[in-house]
Short mmCIF file of C-alpha atoms and ligand atoms in Angstrom, two decimals:
data_model
loop_
_atom_site.label_atom_id
_atom_site.label_comp_id
_atom_site.label_asym_id
_atom_site.label_seq_id
_atom_site.Cartn_x
_atom_site.Cartn_y
_atom_site.Cartn_z
CA MET A 674 106.57 5.10 43.58
CA LEU A 675 106.92 1.34 43.36
CA ALA A 676 110.40 1.55 44.88
CA ALA A 677 108.97 3.55 47.80
CA VAL A 678 106.40 0.88 48.66
CA THR A 679 108.92 -1.93 48.21
CA SER A 680 111.34 -0.15 50.51
CA SER A 681 108.64 0.47 53.16
CA LYS A 682 107.49 -3.14 52.94
CA LYS A 683 111.04 -4.38 53.47
CA ALA A 684 111.61 -1.99 56.38
CA PHE A 685 108.39 -3.15 58.06
CA VAL A 686 109.92 -6.54 58.85
CA ASN A 687 112.42 -5.09 61.34
CA TRP A 688 110.56 -1.92 62.34
CA SER A 689 107.47 -3.80 63.50
CA GLU A 690 109.71 -6.00 65.66
CA THR A 691 111.72 -3.06 67.07
CA SER A 692 110.95 -2.61 70.75
CA VAL A 693 108.30 -0.04 71.52
CA LEU A 694 110.80 1.72 73.80
CA SER A 695 113.23 2.17 70.90
CA ARG A 696 110.48 3.59 68.72
CA GLN A 697 109.53 5.93 71.56
CA GLN A 698 113.14 7.13 71.87
CA ILE A 699 113.27 8.02 68.17
CA PHE A 700 110.12 10.12 68.49
CA LEU A 701 111.40 11.78 71.67
CA ARG A 702 114.47 12.87 69.71
CA TYR A 703 112.24 13.85 66.78
CA GLN A 704 110.06 16.26 68.79
CA GLN A 705 113.22 18.00 70.02
CA LEU A 706 114.59 18.31 66.48
CA ILE A 707 111.31 19.84 65.30
CA LYS A 708 111.53 22.40 68.12
CA ASP A 709 115.18 23.15 67.29
CA ASN A 710 114.34 23.72 63.61
CA LEU A 711 110.97 25.43 64.03
CA LYS A 712 112.04 28.79 62.58
CA GLU A 713 113.59 27.20 59.50
CA ILE A 714 110.51 25.06 58.80
CA ALA A 715 108.25 28.10 59.35
CA MET A 716 110.19 30.19 56.84
CA LEU A 717 109.98 27.38 54.32
CA ILE A 718 106.20 27.18 54.78
CA THR A 719 105.77 30.94 54.44
CA LEU A 720 107.85 31.13 51.27
CA GLU A 721 106.14 28.13 49.68
CA GLN A 722 102.57 28.46 50.95
CA GLY A 723 102.21 32.17 51.72
CA LYS A 724 100.80 32.19 55.25
CA THR A 725 102.32 34.60 57.76
CA LEU A 726 105.38 33.50 59.72
CA ALA A 727 103.51 33.52 63.05
CA ASP A 728 100.79 31.36 61.52
CA ALA A 729 103.38 29.01 60.01
CA GLU A 730 104.84 28.53 63.49
CA GLY A 731 101.34 27.66 64.73
CA ASP A 732 101.03 25.14 61.86
CA ILE A 733 104.21 23.38 63.03
CA PHE A 734 103.35 23.67 66.71
CA ARG A 735 99.99 21.92 66.32
CA GLY A 736 101.70 19.08 64.46
CA LEU A 737 104.50 18.96 67.03
CA GLN A 738 101.88 18.36 69.73
CA VAL A 739 100.84 15.19 67.91
CA VAL A 740 104.47 14.03 67.83
CA GLU A 741 104.76 14.75 71.55
CA HIS A 742 101.62 12.73 72.17
CA ALA A 743 102.98 9.88 70.04
CA CYS A 744 105.83 9.68 72.56
CA SER A 745 103.29 8.28 75.08
CA ILE A 746 103.02 5.19 72.90
CA THR A 747 104.11 2.92 75.77
CA SER A 748 100.75 3.61 77.43
CA LEU A 749 98.72 4.22 74.27
CA LEU A 750 99.51 0.80 72.83
CA LEU A 751 98.51 -1.19 75.90
CA GLY A 752 96.14 -4.07 75.25
CA GLU A 753 93.44 -5.49 77.52
CA THR A 754 93.48 -8.55 79.72
CA LEU A 755 90.88 -10.61 81.49
CA PRO A 756 92.29 -13.40 83.62
CA SER A 757 90.43 -16.59 84.55
CA ILE A 758 87.68 -16.46 81.99
CA THR A 759 87.33 -20.12 82.86
CA LYS A 760 89.48 -22.54 84.77
CA ASP A 761 93.16 -21.99 83.97
CA MET A 762 92.28 -19.80 80.99
CA ASP A 763 93.18 -16.13 80.36
CA THR A 764 92.43 -13.73 77.50
CA TYR A 765 94.55 -10.78 76.44
CA THR A 766 94.92 -8.51 73.43
CA TYR A 767 97.79 -6.98 71.50
CA ARG A 768 97.59 -3.85 69.33
CA LEU A 769 99.72 -4.67 66.30
CA PRO A 770 100.74 -2.59 63.28
CA LEU A 771 99.09 -3.09 59.90
CA GLY A 772 102.09 -2.93 57.55
CA VAL A 773 102.74 -0.13 55.04
CA CYS A 774 100.36 2.82 55.47
CA ALA A 775 100.06 5.93 53.29
CA GLY A 776 99.11 9.57 53.73
CA ILE A 777 97.82 12.14 51.23
CA ALA A 778 97.94 15.76 52.44
CA PRO A 779 96.46 19.13 51.36
CA PHE A 780 98.30 22.42 50.78
CA ASN A 781 96.94 24.46 53.66
CA PHE A 782 98.87 22.97 56.61
CA PRO A 783 102.19 21.81 55.15
CA ALA A 784 103.54 20.67 58.55
CA MET A 785 100.60 19.95 60.82
CA ILE A 786 98.74 17.52 58.61
CA PRO A 787 101.67 15.30 57.58
CA LEU A 788 102.51 15.27 61.33
CA TRP A 789 98.99 13.97 62.08
CA MET A 790 99.85 11.03 59.85
CA PHE A 791 103.28 9.35 59.73
CA PRO A 792 104.36 9.84 63.39
CA MET A 793 101.21 8.15 64.75
CA ALA A 794 101.46 5.34 62.22
CA MET A 795 105.18 4.75 62.68
CA VAL A 796 105.25 4.84 66.46
CA CYS A 797 102.70 2.00 66.33
CA GLY A 798 105.19 -0.04 64.24
CA ASN A 799 103.94 0.67 60.70
CA THR A 800 106.12 1.98 57.90
CA TYR A 801 104.88 4.87 55.77
CA VAL A 802 104.57 6.31 52.28
CA MET A 803 103.73 10.01 52.48
CA LYS A 804 102.45 12.09 49.58
CA PRO A 805 102.49 15.80 50.43
CA SER A 806 100.49 18.30 48.41
CA GLU A 807 102.32 18.91 45.13
CA ARG A 808 101.88 22.62 45.89
CA VAL A 809 103.85 22.59 49.17
CA PRO A 810 106.21 19.60 49.29
CA GLY A 811 109.09 21.41 51.06
CA ALA A 812 108.03 21.09 54.71
CA THR A 813 107.40 17.36 54.40
CA MET A 814 110.86 16.85 52.89
CA LEU A 815 112.49 18.71 55.77
CA LEU A 816 110.37 16.88 58.36
CA ALA A 817 111.39 13.55 56.81
CA LYS A 818 115.06 14.53 56.96
CA LEU A 819 114.69 15.43 60.65
CA LEU A 820 113.08 12.06 61.36
CA GLN A 821 116.03 10.37 59.67
CA ASP A 822 118.35 12.46 61.88
CA ALA A 823 116.36 11.30 64.91
CA GLY A 824 117.28 7.74 64.04
CA ALA A 825 114.36 6.34 62.01
CA PRO A 826 115.84 3.48 59.95
CA ASP A 827 115.99 3.73 56.15
CA GLY A 828 112.76 2.70 54.47
CA THR A 829 110.49 3.39 57.44
CA LEU A 830 109.33 6.66 55.85
CA ASN A 831 109.30 7.27 52.10
CA ILE A 832 108.03 10.41 50.37
CA ILE A 833 106.43 10.31 46.94
CA HIS A 834 105.36 13.32 44.90
CA GLY A 835 102.64 13.91 42.36
CA GLN A 836 98.93 14.42 42.07
CA HIS A 837 96.26 12.14 40.58
CA ALA A 838 98.53 9.33 39.39
CA ALA A 839 100.30 9.17 42.77
CA VAL A 840 96.94 9.16 44.59
CA ASN A 841 95.54 6.36 42.45
CA PHE A 842 98.76 4.39 42.88
CA ILE A 843 98.27 4.58 46.67
CA CYS A 844 94.61 3.55 46.39
CA ASP A 845 95.49 0.53 44.25
CA HIS A 846 98.78 -0.89 45.54
CA PRO A 847 98.02 -4.15 47.39
CA ASP A 848 100.86 -3.71 49.90
CA ILE A 849 99.39 -0.46 51.25
CA LYS A 850 97.03 -1.40 54.06
CA ALA A 851 95.62 1.95 55.18
CA ILE A 852 95.21 5.46 53.75
CA SER A 853 94.88 8.74 55.63
CA PHE A 854 93.62 11.62 53.53
CA VAL A 855 92.98 15.29 54.27
CA GLY A 856 91.73 17.64 51.56
CA SER A 857 88.69 18.48 49.47
CA ASN A 858 85.50 16.43 49.14
CA GLN A 859 86.12 15.85 45.47
CA ALA A 860 89.41 14.06 46.12
CA GLY A 861 88.40 12.53 49.47
CA GLU A 862 85.27 10.83 48.20
CA HIS A 863 87.19 9.39 45.26
CA ILE A 864 89.97 8.10 47.56
CA TYR A 865 87.53 6.68 50.09
CA GLU A 866 85.68 4.75 47.43
CA ARG A 867 88.69 3.51 45.50
CA GLY A 868 90.76 2.64 48.58
CA SER A 869 87.87 0.88 50.35
CA LYS A 870 87.02 -1.12 47.22
CA ASN A 871 90.60 -2.37 47.31
CA GLY A 872 90.11 -3.58 50.88
CA LYS A 873 92.07 -0.84 52.65
CA ARG A 874 91.24 1.09 55.78
CA VAL A 875 90.56 4.69 54.76
CA GLN A 876 90.01 7.83 56.83
CA CYS A 877 89.19 11.05 54.95
CA ASN A 878 88.96 14.50 56.54
CA MET A 879 87.35 16.79 53.99
CA GLY A 880 85.81 20.21 53.37
CA ALA A 881 83.80 22.44 55.65
CA LYS A 882 81.45 25.36 56.11
CA ASN A 883 81.87 26.30 59.74
CA HIS A 884 79.22 28.48 61.38
CA GLY A 885 79.83 30.88 64.26
CA VAL A 886 76.52 31.53 66.03
CA VAL A 887 76.52 34.92 67.75
CA MET A 888 73.95 35.36 70.54
CA PRO A 889 72.98 38.89 71.62
CA ASP A 890 74.14 38.14 75.18
CA ALA A 891 77.71 37.37 74.03
CA ASN A 892 80.70 39.45 75.12
CA LYS A 893 80.66 41.71 72.08
CA GLU A 894 84.27 42.85 72.04
CA ASN A 895 85.60 39.34 72.46
CA THR A 896 83.19 37.79 69.98
CA LEU A 897 83.86 40.25 67.16
CA ASN A 898 87.62 39.85 67.57
CA GLN A 899 87.31 36.05 67.63
CA LEU A 900 85.07 36.02 64.55
CA VAL A 901 87.31 38.29 62.50
CA GLY A 902 90.45 36.35 63.46
CA ALA A 903 88.89 32.98 62.68
CA ALA A 904 87.29 34.08 59.40
CA PHE A 905 90.29 35.83 57.87
CA GLY A 906 93.36 34.28 59.52
CA ALA A 907 95.44 32.25 57.05
CA ALA A 908 93.42 34.08 54.35
CA GLY A 909 90.49 31.79 55.19
CA GLN A 910 92.43 28.76 53.94
CA ARG A 911 91.76 26.62 57.01
CA CYS A 912 89.32 23.74 57.17
CA MET A 913 88.28 25.15 60.55
CA ALA A 914 87.99 28.78 59.35
CA LEU A 915 84.83 30.29 60.79
CA SER A 916 83.53 31.23 57.37
CA THR A 917 79.84 31.79 58.18
CA ALA A 918 78.52 34.08 60.90
CA VAL A 919 74.96 33.51 62.12
CA LEU A 920 73.82 36.68 63.88
CA VAL A 921 70.90 35.95 66.20
CA GLY A 922 68.29 38.56 67.21
CA GLU A 923 69.81 41.83 68.42
CA ALA A 924 73.30 40.65 67.45
CA LYS A 925 72.31 41.58 63.88
CA GLN A 926 73.09 45.18 64.90
CA TRP A 927 76.79 44.29 65.32
CA LEU A 928 77.36 43.91 61.59
CA PRO A 929 78.85 47.40 60.96
CA GLU A 930 81.41 46.89 63.74
CA LEU A 931 82.28 43.46 62.40
CA VAL A 932 82.93 44.95 58.96
CA GLU A 933 84.99 47.76 60.45
CA ARG A 934 87.25 45.35 62.30
CA ALA A 935 87.70 43.19 59.20
CA SER A 936 88.63 46.24 57.14
CA LYS A 937 91.51 47.02 59.51
CA LEU A 938 93.41 43.80 58.91
CA THR A 939 96.69 44.11 57.05
CA VAL A 940 97.15 42.13 53.84
CA ASN A 941 100.79 41.55 52.95
CA ALA A 942 103.35 38.93 52.04
CA GLY A 943 103.59 36.39 54.86
CA ASP A 944 107.20 37.21 55.73
CA GLN A 945 106.50 40.95 56.16
CA PRO A 946 106.13 42.30 59.69
CA GLY A 947 102.58 43.18 60.66
CA ALA A 948 100.91 41.00 58.03
CA ASP A 949 97.58 39.60 59.25
CA LEU A 950 96.86 37.59 56.13
CA GLY A 951 98.95 36.57 53.17
CA PRO A 952 98.03 35.58 49.61
CA LEU A 953 95.95 32.66 48.36
CA ILE A 954 97.75 29.57 47.14
CA SER A 955 97.40 30.16 43.37
CA SER A 956 95.93 32.42 40.70
CA GLN A 957 93.20 29.82 40.11
CA ALA A 958 92.30 29.93 43.81
CA LYS A 959 92.11 33.73 43.64
CA GLN A 960 89.91 33.59 40.54
CA ARG A 961 87.60 31.02 42.14
CA VAL A 962 87.20 33.10 45.32
CA CYS A 963 86.51 36.27 43.29
CA ASP A 964 83.93 34.41 41.19
CA LEU A 965 82.17 33.15 44.32
CA ILE A 966 82.05 36.71 45.72
CA GLN A 967 80.54 37.88 42.43
CA SER A 968 77.98 35.07 42.48
CA GLY A 969 76.89 36.26 45.93
CA VAL A 970 76.38 39.79 44.59
CA GLN A 971 74.42 38.47 41.61
CA GLU A 972 72.20 36.35 43.83
CA GLY A 973 71.30 39.34 46.01
CA ALA A 974 73.77 39.30 48.92
CA LYS A 975 75.09 42.66 50.18
CA LEU A 976 78.81 43.14 49.62
CA LEU A 977 79.74 45.19 52.70
CA LEU A 978 83.48 44.78 52.30
CA ASP A 979 85.13 43.91 49.00
CA GLY A 980 88.71 42.62 49.09
CA ARG A 981 88.99 41.79 45.40
CA ASN A 982 90.97 44.84 44.39
CA VAL A 983 93.42 44.88 47.24
CA LYS A 984 96.87 46.13 46.23
CA VAL A 985 99.99 45.05 48.07
CA LYS A 986 102.97 47.31 47.43
CA GLY A 987 105.93 45.43 46.03
CA TYR A 988 103.80 42.35 45.28
CA GLU A 989 101.48 43.66 42.58
CA ASN A 990 101.19 40.25 40.94
CA GLY A 991 100.51 38.36 44.18
CA TYR A 992 97.35 36.27 44.60
CA PHE A 993 95.95 38.51 47.33
CA VAL A 994 92.31 38.93 48.27
CA GLY A 995 91.51 41.22 51.18
CA PRO A 996 88.90 40.53 53.87
CA THR A 997 85.47 40.39 52.29
CA VAL A 998 82.06 40.39 53.97
CA LEU A 999 78.87 39.26 52.23
CA ALA A 1000 75.74 39.92 54.31
CA GLY A 1001 72.09 38.98 53.84
CA VAL A 1002 73.20 35.60 52.55
CA LYS A 1003 70.52 32.91 52.09
CA PRO A 1004 71.08 29.16 52.21
CA HIS A 1005 70.36 28.64 48.48
CA MET A 1006 73.13 31.01 47.33
CA LYS A 1007 76.27 29.51 45.84
CA CYS A 1008 78.48 31.54 48.21
CA TYR A 1009 76.75 29.63 51.01
CA THR A 1010 76.51 26.14 49.53
CA GLU A 1011 80.18 26.05 48.45
CA GLU A 1012 83.25 26.09 50.65
CA ILE A 1013 84.93 29.36 49.57
CA PHE A 1014 88.34 28.69 51.17
CA GLY A 1015 89.35 32.34 51.03
CA PRO A 1016 89.09 35.46 53.23
CA VAL A 1017 85.33 35.80 52.79
CA LEU A 1018 82.87 35.88 55.68
CA VAL A 1019 79.27 35.17 54.72
CA VAL A 1020 76.70 36.47 57.18
CA VAL A 1021 73.27 34.95 57.65
CA GLU A 1022 70.65 36.05 60.14
CA ALA A 1023 68.42 34.10 62.52
CA ASP A 1024 65.69 35.24 64.89
CA THR A 1025 66.20 32.61 67.59
CA LEU A 1026 68.67 30.01 68.81
CA ASP A 1027 66.42 27.26 67.43
CA ASP A 1028 66.51 28.90 64.00
CA ALA A 1029 70.31 29.10 64.17
CA ILE A 1030 70.60 25.41 65.12
CA GLY A 1031 68.26 24.56 62.24
CA ILE A 1032 70.48 26.46 59.76
CA VAL A 1033 73.67 24.74 60.94
CA ASN A 1034 72.10 21.27 60.93
CA GLU A 1035 70.67 21.77 57.42
CA ASN A 1036 74.17 22.39 56.07
CA PRO A 1037 75.74 19.15 54.79
CA TYR A 1038 79.16 19.74 56.40
CA GLY A 1039 79.95 18.81 60.01
CA ASN A 1040 83.53 19.88 60.62
CA GLY A 1041 83.40 22.63 63.24
CA THR A 1042 81.14 25.28 64.74
CA ALA A 1043 81.18 27.78 67.58
CA ILE A 1044 78.63 29.55 69.71
CA PHE A 1045 79.31 32.88 71.39
CA THR A 1046 77.20 33.45 74.49
CA THR A 1047 77.38 34.24 78.20
CA ASN A 1048 74.44 31.95 78.97
CA GLY A 1049 75.31 28.43 80.10
CA ALA A 1050 71.91 26.99 79.23
CA THR A 1051 72.16 28.40 75.69
CA ALA A 1052 75.64 26.93 75.30
CA ARG A 1053 74.50 23.56 76.62
CA LYS A 1054 71.49 23.44 74.32
CA TYR A 1055 73.66 24.31 71.34
CA THR A 1056 76.38 21.76 72.08
CA HIS A 1057 73.77 19.03 72.54
CA GLN A 1058 71.55 19.78 69.56
CA VAL A 1059 74.01 20.82 66.88
CA ASP A 1060 75.03 17.99 64.55
CA VAL A 1061 78.67 18.98 64.04
CA GLY A 1062 81.71 17.00 65.14
CA GLN A 1063 83.71 19.79 66.84
CA VAL A 1064 81.96 22.49 68.83
CA GLY A 1065 83.46 25.57 70.47
CA VAL A 1066 81.79 27.55 73.23
CA ASN A 1067 83.37 31.01 73.02
CA VAL A 1068 86.20 29.20 71.21
CA PRO A 1069 86.18 30.02 67.48
CA ILE A 1070 88.47 27.24 66.20
CA PRO A 1071 87.88 24.22 68.44
CA VAL A 1072 90.54 21.88 67.04
CA PRO A 1073 90.99 19.22 69.74
CA LEU A 1074 94.41 18.64 71.29
CA PRO A 1075 96.03 15.30 70.39
CA MET A 1076 94.95 13.44 73.54
CA PHE A 1077 91.50 13.76 71.93
CA SER A 1078 90.84 13.15 68.23
CA PHE A 1079 89.90 15.41 65.31
CA THR A 1080 86.22 14.55 65.05
CA GLY A 1081 84.71 16.27 62.03
CA SER A 1082 81.49 14.54 60.99
CA ARG A 1083 78.78 14.23 58.29
CA GLY A 1084 79.90 15.67 54.93
CA SER A 1085 83.31 16.59 56.34
CA PHE A 1086 84.43 13.02 57.05
CA ARG A 1087 84.45 9.54 55.55
CA GLY A 1088 85.58 6.54 57.56
CA ASP A 1089 84.90 5.38 61.08
CA THR A 1090 88.03 6.20 63.05
CA ASN A 1091 89.32 9.74 63.22
CA PHE A 1092 92.78 11.26 63.15
CA TYR A 1093 95.19 11.19 66.13
CA GLY A 1094 94.44 10.54 69.82
CA LYS A 1095 93.00 7.15 70.79
CA GLN A 1096 91.20 6.89 67.47
CA GLY A 1097 94.46 7.42 65.60
CA ILE A 1098 95.99 4.49 67.46
CA GLN A 1099 92.96 2.37 66.58
CA PHE A 1100 93.21 3.35 62.94
CA TYR A 1101 96.85 2.35 62.65
CA THR A 1102 96.63 -0.93 64.58
CA GLN A 1103 94.79 -4.22 64.45
CA VAL A 1104 93.87 -6.18 67.53
CA LYS A 1105 94.98 -9.74 68.10
CA THR A 1106 93.16 -11.55 70.90
CA ILE A 1107 94.86 -14.47 72.59
CA THR A 1108 93.05 -17.01 74.70
CA SER A 1109 95.41 -19.35 76.49
CA GLN A 1110 95.03 -22.24 78.86
CA TRP A 1111 97.75 -23.63 81.08
CA LYS A 1112 96.34 -26.63 82.94
CA ALA A 1113 97.78 -28.42 85.83
CA GLU A 1114 98.64 -31.93 84.69
CA ASP A 1115 95.93 -33.59 86.75
CA ALA A 1116 93.29 -31.67 84.72
CA THR A 1117 94.26 -33.24 81.37
CA LEU A 1118 91.23 -34.03 79.16
CA THR A 1119 90.40 -37.69 79.11
CA GLY A 1120 88.76 -37.59 75.64
CA PRO A 1121 87.96 -35.20 72.68
CA ALA A 1122 85.78 -32.19 73.66
CA VAL A 1123 83.32 -32.12 70.74
CA VAL A 1124 80.82 -29.71 72.28
CA MET A 1125 81.21 -25.94 71.68
CA PRO A 1126 83.14 -24.67 74.73
CA MET A 1127 80.92 -22.84 77.23
P1 NAD B 191 92.80 18.87 47.43
O1 NAD B 191 91.73 17.86 47.60
O2 NAD B 191 92.85 19.64 46.16
O3 NAD B 191 94.24 18.16 47.57
C1 NAD B 191 94.50 17.27 48.63
C2 NAD B 191 95.36 16.13 48.12
O4 NAD B 191 94.62 15.35 47.17
C3 NAD B 191 96.62 16.59 47.40
O5 NAD B 191 97.69 15.78 47.86
C4 NAD B 191 96.31 16.41 45.93
O6 NAD B 191 97.44 16.02 45.21
C5 NAD B 191 95.27 15.32 45.91
N1 NAD B 191 94.22 15.56 44.90
C6 NAD B 191 93.67 16.74 44.54
N2 NAD B 191 92.67 16.55 43.64
C7 NAD B 191 92.60 15.23 43.44
C8 NAD B 191 91.76 14.40 42.63
N3 NAD B 191 90.80 14.93 41.85
N4 NAD B 191 91.96 13.07 42.66
C9 NAD B 191 92.90 12.54 43.46
N5 NAD B 191 93.72 13.28 44.23
C10 NAD B 191 93.58 14.61 44.23
O7 NAD B 191 92.73 19.85 48.69
P2 NAD B 191 93.57 21.17 48.93
O8 NAD B 191 93.07 22.22 48.00
O9 NAD B 191 95.01 20.87 48.95
O10 NAD B 191 93.13 21.52 50.43
C11 NAD B 191 91.98 22.27 50.72
C12 NAD B 191 90.84 21.38 51.15
O11 NAD B 191 91.23 20.56 52.24
C13 NAD B 191 89.65 22.16 51.67
O12 NAD B 191 88.47 21.58 51.19
C14 NAD B 191 89.75 22.02 53.17
O13 NAD B 191 88.55 22.15 53.87
C15 NAD B 191 90.28 20.63 53.28
N6 NAD B 191 90.92 20.40 54.56
C16 NAD B 191 90.26 19.64 55.46
C17 NAD B 191 90.81 19.44 56.70
C18 NAD B 191 90.10 18.61 57.72
O14 NAD B 191 90.75 18.16 58.66
N7 NAD B 191 88.82 18.37 57.57
C19 NAD B 191 92.05 20.00 57.02
C20 NAD B 191 92.70 20.76 56.05
C21 NAD B 191 92.12 20.95 54.82
#
């Protein structure tokens, strides 16, 4: 690990001085190499992580979009200027890299999340130490190899592996200037505190409990399909999974149809044709999800669909859980207060839009939410009053494209600048402001100016 930081520190000297056009060229070649190798990376993700092949391609594609956006660095890195702030004096700014930066990634998006991190940092002139999740290191290794093939000089990107010790090493090493983290609250809060105490910039994207508010005027067919897809896709192992449905008023009647649609999804190994959802990441994850389902039953929720005993032919020992629906859930229940991170939809009910907004705003997380309605005024009220960082209107998973930033808020985020987009550039750069005066000779001062300049 020490060798990785030393190597990145050494590489920073030349990389930060490499012309921005050369850095852009490397990332232009990189995005093409990712496209050329998409199928291979997707297969690697499916075999290692379990998600379906189509979903693995989506994982890469959303990361690729960040790389493509990074190729606009020649405009993104522009500073500001203000000429003639006084006689013969101009002010301008540069956006400069920080030095060695580091990233710590979760298991659920083995390509997308590392691609939120090192490309943005490196195109700004930083060098990088990347720590993938110890559960899915393969995609990061392949992505690093492709970046090397695209022409990134040795030392500009180093990969380290491990769990707690590697994370604490990153938080403590004085040559690491900034840390990007995505993962659970338990790890993120620890990293935010330890990294900040050591004087580093830290951004932490963390856990979620995303609510989909269903109004009775919504397009029913569309809404139920969107809800089921967003709750159970990737076996619910997405930070933007729509894991809580809030049925408002008459929409409460739609519950049986929701359950029916969920029951029709196909659970299978991710590389099998027709699979809608694959297994969970580990036996512990499966046990935890099953325990949370049971806790819901014990606390009085209605188990309308139980995926705990799902059997997948040929994979009898796989960590599968089928789509599960818990209805009549109340905010005090453990299945509501905890992020389940599995294929479990919890359903709560509300009488009015105001009640629904109250429920969402009471929840400590602020990652994502969606409202399903055909009424513009309802949608506008919701988007303005809900205290969540990413809001979809008839869009179940509103992850912003990379010209915007990923803006989870409240309990889902620590830090003050978000991932990718303009905020990503801000995170990975520091501003230097230059004020310069070039006087004509006849304006030379005749004595010391001891008064504060005005
Ligand atoms: P995790 O926190 O277990 O692991 C993330 C990283 O932190 C890994 O690299 C791991 O090695 C390290 N780590 C784990 N426990 C640690 C500890 N106690 N101390 C120090 N380091 C530790 O998360 P995960 O299970 O891999 O991913 C799932 C979580 O990530 C969910 O909570 C999900 O919501 C969240 N997530 C959030 C976003 C987002 O953008 N908000 C995106 C994806 C995932």
